[in-house]
mmCIF file of C-alpha atoms in Angstrom:
data_model
loop_
_atom_site.group_PDB
_atom_site.id
_atom_site.type_symbol
_atom_site.label_atom_id
_atom_site.label_comp_id
_atom_site.label_asym_id
_atom_site.label_seq_id
_atom_site.Cartn_x
_atom_site.Cartn_y
_atom_site.Cartn_z
ATOM 1 C CA MET A 1 -7.502 17.575 15.570
ATOM 2 C CA ASN A 2 -4.585 19.986 15.732
ATOM 3 C CA PRO A 3 -3.692 21.050 12.165
ATOM 4 C CA VAL A 4 0.032 20.578 12.865
ATOM 5 C CA PHE A 5 2.301 18.297 14.851
ATOM 6 C CA GLN A 6 5.277 20.234 16.204
ATOM 7 C CA CYS A 7 8.257 17.920 16.154
ATOM 8 C CA GLY A 8 11.463 19.772 17.011
ATOM 9 C CA ARG A 9 12.813 21.352 13.830
ATOM 10 C CA PHE A 10 9.888 19.952 11.847
ATOM 11 C CA GLU A 11 6.269 21.046 11.703
ATOM 12 C CA PHE A 12 4.101 18.382 10.116
ATOM 13 C CA ALA A 13 0.702 19.215 8.719
ATOM 14 C CA ILE A 14 -1.914 16.758 9.892
ATOM 15 C CA SER A 15 -3.608 16.429 6.544
ATOM 16 C CA PRO A 16 -7.398 16.609 6.281
ATOM 17 C CA GLU A 17 -7.032 14.431 3.202
ATOM 18 C CA PRO A 18 -7.632 10.734 3.900
ATOM 19 C CA TYR A 19 -4.833 8.199 3.888
ATOM 20 C CA CYS A 20 -1.971 10.678 4.308
ATOM 21 C CA PRO A 21 -0.314 9.648 7.580
ATOM 22 C CA LEU A 22 3.237 10.297 8.636
ATOM 23 C CA VAL A 23 5.395 7.199 8.322
ATOM 24 C CA MET A 24 7.672 6.520 11.298
ATOM 25 C CA GLY A 25 10.389 3.990 10.572
ATOM 26 C CA ILE A 26 11.771 1.800 13.357
ATOM 27 C CA LEU A 27 15.547 1.718 13.841
ATOM 28 C CA ASN A 28 16.441 -0.689 16.642
ATOM 29 C CA VAL A 29 20.092 -0.397 17.674
ATOM 30 C CA THR A 30 19.692 -3.324 20.045
ATOM 31 C CA PRO A 31 20.845 -6.956 20.112
ATOM 32 C CA ASP A 32 17.532 -8.318 21.365
ATOM 33 C CA SER A 33 14.452 -6.614 19.918
ATOM 34 C CA PHE A 34 11.636 -9.051 19.188
ATOM 35 C CA SER A 35 11.685 -8.548 15.418
ATOM 36 C CA ASP A 36 15.081 -7.357 14.205
ATOM 37 C CA GLY A 37 17.333 -7.504 17.259
ATOM 38 C CA GLY A 38 21.007 -7.417 16.350
ATOM 39 C CA LYS A 39 20.530 -6.635 12.654
ATOM 40 C CA PHE A 40 21.408 -2.961 13.044
ATOM 41 C CA ARG A 41 23.453 -2.944 16.249
ATOM 42 C CA ASN A 42 26.533 -2.019 14.220
ATOM 43 C CA LEU A 43 26.362 1.739 13.534
ATOM 44 C CA ASP A 44 27.265 1.417 9.855
ATOM 45 C CA LEU A 45 24.502 -1.141 9.305
ATOM 46 C CA ALA A 46 22.055 1.039 11.227
ATOM 47 C CA LEU A 47 22.908 4.065 9.095
ATOM 48 C CA ASP A 48 22.593 2.048 5.898
ATOM 49 C CA HIS A 49 19.138 0.934 6.983
ATOM 50 C CA ALA A 50 18.209 4.512 7.912
ATOM 51 C CA GLN A 51 19.299 5.682 4.465
ATOM 52 C CA LEU A 52 17.055 3.087 2.830
ATOM 53 C CA MET A 53 14.131 4.399 4.877
ATOM 54 C CA ILE A 54 14.948 7.992 3.940
ATOM 55 C CA GLU A 55 15.112 7.131 0.242
ATOM 56 C CA ALA A 56 11.753 5.374 0.551
ATOM 57 C CA GLY A 57 10.088 8.499 1.955
ATOM 58 C CA VAL A 58 10.061 8.054 5.717
ATOM 59 C CA ASP A 59 8.972 11.112 7.743
ATOM 60 C CA ILE A 60 10.358 10.185 11.166
ATOM 61 C CA ILE A 61 13.022 7.667 12.204
ATOM 62 C CA ASP A 62 12.449 6.247 15.678
ATOM 63 C CA ILE A 63 15.720 5.095 17.288
ATOM 64 C CA GLY A 64 15.455 2.518 20.057
ATOM 65 C CA GLY A 65 18.346 1.435 22.248
ATOM 66 C CA GLU A 66 16.494 -0.768 24.740
ATOM 67 C CA SER A 67 14.330 -3.713 23.804
ATOM 68 C CA THR A 68 10.831 -3.528 25.258
ATOM 69 C CA ARG A 69 9.670 -6.897 23.992
ATOM 70 C CA PRO A 70 7.585 -8.946 26.448
ATOM 71 C CA GLY A 71 9.818 -10.336 29.168
ATOM 72 C CA SER A 72 12.713 -7.950 28.538
ATOM 73 C CA LYS A 73 14.722 -6.625 31.471
ATOM 74 C CA PRO A 74 15.693 -2.967 31.990
ATOM 75 C CA LEU A 75 18.912 -1.700 30.419
ATOM 76 C CA SER A 76 21.453 0.432 32.255
ATOM 77 C CA LEU A 77 21.512 4.149 31.521
ATOM 78 C CA GLN A 78 25.057 4.131 30.191
ATOM 79 C CA GLU A 79 24.468 1.206 27.873
ATOM 80 C CA GLU A 80 21.389 2.850 26.391
ATOM 81 C CA LEU A 81 23.298 6.092 25.844
ATOM 82 C CA ASP A 82 26.171 4.186 24.242
ATOM 83 C CA ARG A 83 23.769 2.617 21.768
ATOM 84 C CA VAL A 84 21.552 5.605 20.982
ATOM 85 C CA MET A 85 23.773 8.674 20.947
ATOM 86 C CA PRO A 86 26.004 7.731 17.966
ATOM 87 C CA ALA A 87 22.894 7.156 15.836
ATOM 88 C CA VAL A 88 21.348 10.480 16.897
ATOM 89 C CA TYR A 89 24.538 12.382 16.085
ATOM 90 C CA ALA A 90 24.850 10.622 12.730
ATOM 91 C CA LEU A 91 21.233 11.164 11.657
ATOM 92 C CA ARG A 92 20.313 14.542 13.129
ATOM 93 C CA ASP A 93 21.105 16.326 9.846
ATOM 94 C CA SER A 94 19.626 13.660 7.590
ATOM 95 C CA GLY A 95 16.652 15.764 6.527
ATOM 96 C CA VAL A 96 14.044 13.724 8.399
ATOM 97 C CA ALA A 97 12.806 14.029 11.960
ATOM 98 C CA ILE A 98 14.660 11.939 14.540
ATOM 99 C CA SER A 99 12.723 10.367 17.392
ATOM 100 C CA VAL A 100 14.170 8.426 20.306
ATOM 101 C CA ASP A 101 12.218 5.646 21.981
ATOM 102 C CA THR A 102 13.128 5.959 25.677
ATOM 103 C CA TYR A 103 11.555 6.270 29.109
ATOM 104 C CA LYS A 104 14.686 7.458 30.941
ATOM 105 C CA PRO A 105 14.737 11.206 31.716
ATOM 106 C CA GLU A 106 18.530 11.301 31.487
ATOM 107 C CA VAL A 107 18.424 9.874 27.963
ATOM 108 C CA MET A 108 15.679 12.332 27.027
ATOM 109 C CA ARG A 109 17.842 15.271 28.082
ATOM 110 C CA GLU A 110 20.895 13.989 26.221
ATOM 111 C CA VAL A 111 19.128 13.247 22.938
ATOM 112 C CA ILE A 112 17.298 16.578 22.958
ATOM 113 C CA ALA A 113 20.593 18.386 23.503
ATOM 114 C CA ALA A 114 22.072 16.349 20.620
ATOM 115 C CA GLY A 115 19.355 17.419 18.196
ATOM 116 C CA ALA A 116 16.568 14.832 18.407
ATOM 117 C CA ASP A 117 13.156 16.080 17.296
ATOM 118 C CA MET A 118 10.870 13.754 19.233
ATOM 119 C CA VAL A 119 10.721 11.572 22.345
ATOM 120 C CA ASN A 120 8.588 8.446 22.288
ATOM 121 C CA ASP A 121 7.996 7.210 25.858
ATOM 122 C CA ILE A 122 6.428 3.800 26.443
ATOM 123 C CA LYS A 123 5.756 4.860 30.046
ATOM 124 C CA GLY A 124 3.909 7.991 28.980
ATOM 125 C CA PHE A 125 6.089 10.496 30.869
ATOM 126 C CA GLN A 126 4.575 9.384 34.162
ATOM 127 C CA SER A 127 7.530 10.502 36.254
ATOM 128 C CA ARG A 128 8.002 14.157 37.132
ATOM 129 C CA GLU A 129 11.591 13.853 35.967
ATOM 130 C CA SER A 130 10.558 12.820 32.472
ATOM 131 C CA VAL A 131 8.026 15.655 32.181
ATOM 132 C CA SER A 132 10.684 18.093 33.381
ATOM 133 C CA ALA A 133 13.172 16.707 30.844
ATOM 134 C CA VAL A 134 10.948 17.596 27.882
ATOM 135 C CA ALA A 135 8.818 20.505 29.112
ATOM 136 C CA ASP A 136 11.106 23.366 28.086
ATOM 137 C CA SER A 137 12.042 21.928 24.688
ATOM 138 C CA ASN A 138 10.168 22.021 21.390
ATOM 139 C CA VAL A 139 10.372 18.302 20.629
ATOM 140 C CA GLY A 140 7.392 16.226 19.651
ATOM 141 C CA LEU A 141 6.114 13.812 22.283
ATOM 142 C CA CYS A 142 4.323 10.490 22.171
ATOM 143 C CA ILE A 143 2.390 9.400 25.238
ATOM 144 C CA MET A 144 1.960 5.626 25.151
ATOM 145 C CA HIS A 145 -0.190 3.439 27.372
ATOM 146 C CA MET A 146 1.339 0.357 28.958
ATOM 147 C CA GLN A 147 0.076 -1.886 31.736
ATOM 148 C CA LYS A 148 2.865 -2.934 34.156
ATOM 149 C CA THR A 149 6.400 -3.206 32.697
ATOM 150 C CA PRO A 150 7.895 -4.903 29.613
ATOM 151 C CA GLU A 151 9.148 -7.696 31.866
ATOM 152 C CA THR A 152 5.670 -8.452 33.233
ATOM 153 C CA MET A 153 3.163 -6.788 30.892
ATOM 154 C CA GLN A 154 2.042 -9.907 29.042
ATOM 155 C CA THR A 155 1.513 -11.969 32.191
ATOM 156 C CA ALA A 156 -2.282 -12.188 32.261
ATOM 157 C CA PRO A 157 -3.145 -8.585 31.286
ATOM 158 C CA ALA A 158 -6.587 -7.680 32.629
ATOM 159 C CA TYR A 159 -8.989 -4.742 32.379
ATOM 160 C CA GLU A 160 -12.582 -4.144 33.346
ATOM 161 C CA ASP A 161 -12.927 -2.066 30.176
ATOM 162 C CA VAL A 162 -9.729 -1.562 28.182
ATOM 163 C CA VAL A 163 -11.089 1.328 26.108
ATOM 164 C CA SER A 164 -12.324 3.281 29.133
ATOM 165 C CA GLU A 165 -9.117 2.660 31.085
ATOM 166 C CA VAL A 166 -6.836 3.772 28.246
ATOM 167 C CA HIS A 167 -9.060 6.815 27.737
ATOM 168 C CA ALA A 168 -8.802 7.729 31.429
ATOM 169 C CA TYR A 169 -5.027 7.290 31.304
ATOM 170 C CA PHE A 170 -4.669 9.649 28.342
ATOM 171 C CA ARG A 171 -6.889 12.244 30.004
ATOM 172 C CA GLU A 172 -4.786 12.146 33.183
ATOM 173 C CA ARG A 173 -1.513 12.444 31.269
ATOM 174 C CA LEU A 174 -2.805 15.343 29.182
ATOM 175 C CA GLN A 175 -3.891 17.195 32.313
ATOM 176 C CA GLU A 176 -0.363 16.777 33.686
ATOM 177 C CA PHE A 177 1.127 18.069 30.445
ATOM 178 C CA GLU A 178 -1.215 21.045 30.423
ATOM 179 C CA SER A 179 -0.276 21.958 33.992
ATOM 180 C CA SER A 180 3.400 21.756 32.951
ATOM 181 C CA GLY A 181 2.849 24.186 30.079
ATOM 182 C CA ILE A 182 3.448 21.663 27.293
ATOM 183 C CA GLU A 183 1.764 22.742 24.055
ATOM 184 C CA ARG A 184 -0.848 20.384 22.633
ATOM 185 C CA ALA A 185 0.663 20.773 19.158
ATOM 186 C CA ARG A 186 3.666 18.753 20.406
ATOM 187 C CA ILE A 187 1.636 15.766 21.593
ATOM 188 C CA SER A 188 0.659 12.477 19.974
ATOM 189 C CA LEU A 189 -1.007 9.469 21.594
ATOM 190 C CA ASP A 190 -0.287 5.734 21.273
ATOM 191 C CA PRO A 191 -2.742 3.187 22.745
ATOM 192 C CA GLY A 192 0.171 0.781 23.205
ATOM 193 C CA PHE A 193 -0.819 -2.272 21.224
ATOM 194 C CA GLY A 194 0.891 -5.329 22.685
ATOM 195 C CA PHE A 195 2.001 -3.536 25.838
ATOM 196 C CA GLY A 196 -0.007 -5.244 28.549
ATOM 197 C CA LYS A 197 -2.888 -6.307 26.298
ATOM 198 C CA SER A 198 -4.331 -9.591 25.130
ATOM 199 C CA LEU A 199 -5.238 -10.093 21.482
ATOM 200 C CA GLN A 200 -8.848 -9.198 22.264
ATOM 201 C CA HIS A 201 -7.778 -6.059 24.132
ATOM 202 C CA ASN A 202 -5.730 -5.033 21.095
ATOM 203 C CA VAL A 203 -8.617 -5.639 18.707
ATOM 204 C CA ASP A 204 -11.060 -3.732 20.918
ATOM 205 C CA LEU A 205 -8.689 -0.758 21.110
ATOM 206 C CA PHE A 206 -7.930 -0.815 17.401
ATOM 207 C CA LYS A 207 -11.595 -0.568 16.485
ATOM 208 C CA LYS A 208 -11.845 2.526 18.695
ATOM 209 C CA ILE A 209 -9.157 4.516 16.863
ATOM 210 C CA PRO A 210 -11.819 6.989 15.597
ATOM 211 C CA TYR A 211 -13.121 7.429 19.147
ATOM 212 C CA PHE A 212 -9.696 8.313 20.566
ATOM 213 C CA SER A 213 -8.939 10.620 17.642
ATOM 214 C CA ASP A 214 -12.219 12.499 17.973
ATOM 215 C CA GLU A 215 -12.184 12.568 21.779
ATOM 216 C CA PHE A 216 -8.725 14.103 22.186
ATOM 217 C CA GLY A 217 -8.205 15.876 18.870
ATOM 218 C CA LEU A 218 -4.570 14.783 18.791
ATOM 219 C CA PRO A 219 -2.580 12.685 16.297
ATOM 220 C CA LEU A 220 -2.782 8.977 17.030
ATOM 221 C CA LEU A 221 0.444 7.040 16.570
ATOM 222 C CA ILE A 222 -0.325 3.419 15.769
ATOM 223 C CA GLY A 223 2.353 0.747 15.993
ATOM 224 C CA ILE A 224 1.388 -2.867 15.339
ATOM 225 C CA SER A 225 4.122 -3.782 12.846
ATOM 226 C CA ARG A 226 5.172 -7.444 13.206
ATOM 227 C CA LYS A 227 3.663 -7.612 16.710
ATOM 228 C CA SER A 228 2.054 -10.612 18.360
ATOM 229 C CA MET A 229 -1.309 -9.050 17.486
ATOM 230 C CA ILE A 230 -0.507 -9.696 13.821
ATOM 231 C CA GLY A 231 0.725 -13.186 14.691
ATOM 232 C CA GLY A 232 -2.437 -13.909 16.630
ATOM 233 C CA LEU A 233 -4.647 -12.870 13.728
ATOM 234 C CA THR A 234 -2.653 -14.650 11.024
ATOM 235 C CA GLY A 235 -0.909 -17.515 12.765
ATOM 236 C CA LYS A 236 2.372 -16.378 11.209
ATOM 237 C CA SER A 237 5.797 -16.156 12.844
ATOM 238 C CA THR A 238 7.527 -12.791 13.276
ATOM 239 C CA ASP A 239 9.467 -13.058 10.009
ATOM 240 C CA GLN A 240 6.270 -13.816 8.054
ATOM 241 C CA ARG A 241 4.152 -10.886 9.195
ATOM 242 C CA LEU A 242 4.780 -8.356 6.412
ATOM 243 C CA ALA A 243 1.407 -8.794 4.709
ATOM 244 C CA GLY A 244 -0.453 -8.683 8.013
ATOM 245 C CA SER A 245 1.503 -5.639 9.146
ATOM 246 C CA LEU A 246 0.710 -3.773 5.920
ATOM 247 C CA ALA A 247 -2.962 -4.630 6.248
ATOM 248 C CA GLY A 248 -2.934 -3.406 9.845
ATOM 249 C CA ALA A 249 -1.232 -0.142 8.911
ATOM 250 C CA LEU A 250 -3.721 0.527 6.117
ATOM 251 C CA ALA A 251 -6.664 -0.333 8.359
ATOM 252 C CA SER A 252 -5.397 2.037 11.052
ATOM 253 C CA VAL A 253 -5.093 4.838 8.500
ATOM 254 C CA GLN A 254 -8.627 4.210 7.278
ATOM 255 C CA LEU A 255 -9.785 4.577 10.875
ATOM 256 C CA GLY A 256 -7.864 7.838 11.385
ATOM 257 C CA ALA A 257 -4.279 7.098 12.420
ATOM 258 C CA ALA A 258 -2.073 10.151 11.829
ATOM 259 C CA ILE A 259 1.277 8.349 12.291
ATOM 260 C CA VAL A 260 2.078 4.712 11.532
ATOM 261 C CA ARG A 261 5.160 3.204 13.176
ATOM 262 C CA VAL A 262 6.539 0.432 10.991
ATOM 263 C CA HIS A 263 9.539 -1.776 10.318
ATOM 264 C CA ASP A 264 8.940 -2.062 6.569
ATOM 265 C CA VAL A 265 9.031 1.525 5.318
ATOM 266 C CA PRO A 266 9.302 1.050 1.515
ATOM 267 C CA GLU A 267 6.447 -1.448 1.460
ATOM 268 C CA THR A 268 4.266 0.735 3.704
ATOM 269 C CA VAL A 269 4.904 3.861 1.613
ATOM 270 C CA ASP A 270 3.991 1.968 -1.558
ATOM 271 C CA ALA A 271 0.840 0.523 -0.002
ATOM 272 C CA LEU A 272 -0.278 3.984 1.098
ATOM 273 C CA LYS A 273 0.357 5.419 -2.378
ATOM 274 C CA VAL A 274 -1.824 2.764 -3.959
ATOM 275 C CA MET A 275 -4.501 3.215 -1.312
ATOM 276 C CA ARG A 276 -4.653 6.990 -1.840
ATOM 277 C CA ASN A 277 -5.064 6.594 -5.572
ATOM 278 C CA LEU A 278 -7.665 3.853 -5.558
ATOM 279 C CA ILE A 279 -10.057 4.826 -2.780
#
């Protein structure tokens, strides 16, 4: 695995020590996200929440302006910019890395120019425009796998072999990045739990975290916080998935996750501290 993850102004060591992942905190500035939609749509509330994450020890704050919950419809470019840009401007000098969760090349260009350190693309930079938008920057990148679109992804997702198909997808995307001159130190990979996968697909992929980590030698970003995967395993509603989400984050770290993307930053940081000291 690359010893560092280059993320804009930040260079994160990918620690050889166990149980030392980067913690990415989710900041949804949307009215309709599946878990916390509307809670932080007001900029002041969003910044207050970001400050709580910073005080808790977050490494990266991931700002999302468009809900990608199952069944969600695309958002207009201008509306996404109107939601995301004020948060980027307000947090770019906060002392932590700022990521933006977007698949629109125009948004990528704007947030990079505004000082964002990372772009997290659910569509894996599959368009030439999105690759072009990030190629000449130094921002960190997350290539995520998704089957179909957020609007249709959970309508009977099907694979012959989900692990092999996600592996082939990552290999194809990395070849495209290499041909575009994008440094491997800037790249992380996300198998896309809940994005066009059944519960069994998610479980099968999760158990293969060591395989993906070893095969590509890149940081794996794992995001299962509060997702339907946790609900399916516990039978709990979205607002009752903290314990399951913490267990999932810790399990992913045991298997080799380098970055955990979570809603509950203070609780995750505490759980990791205890884990490091007891195992």
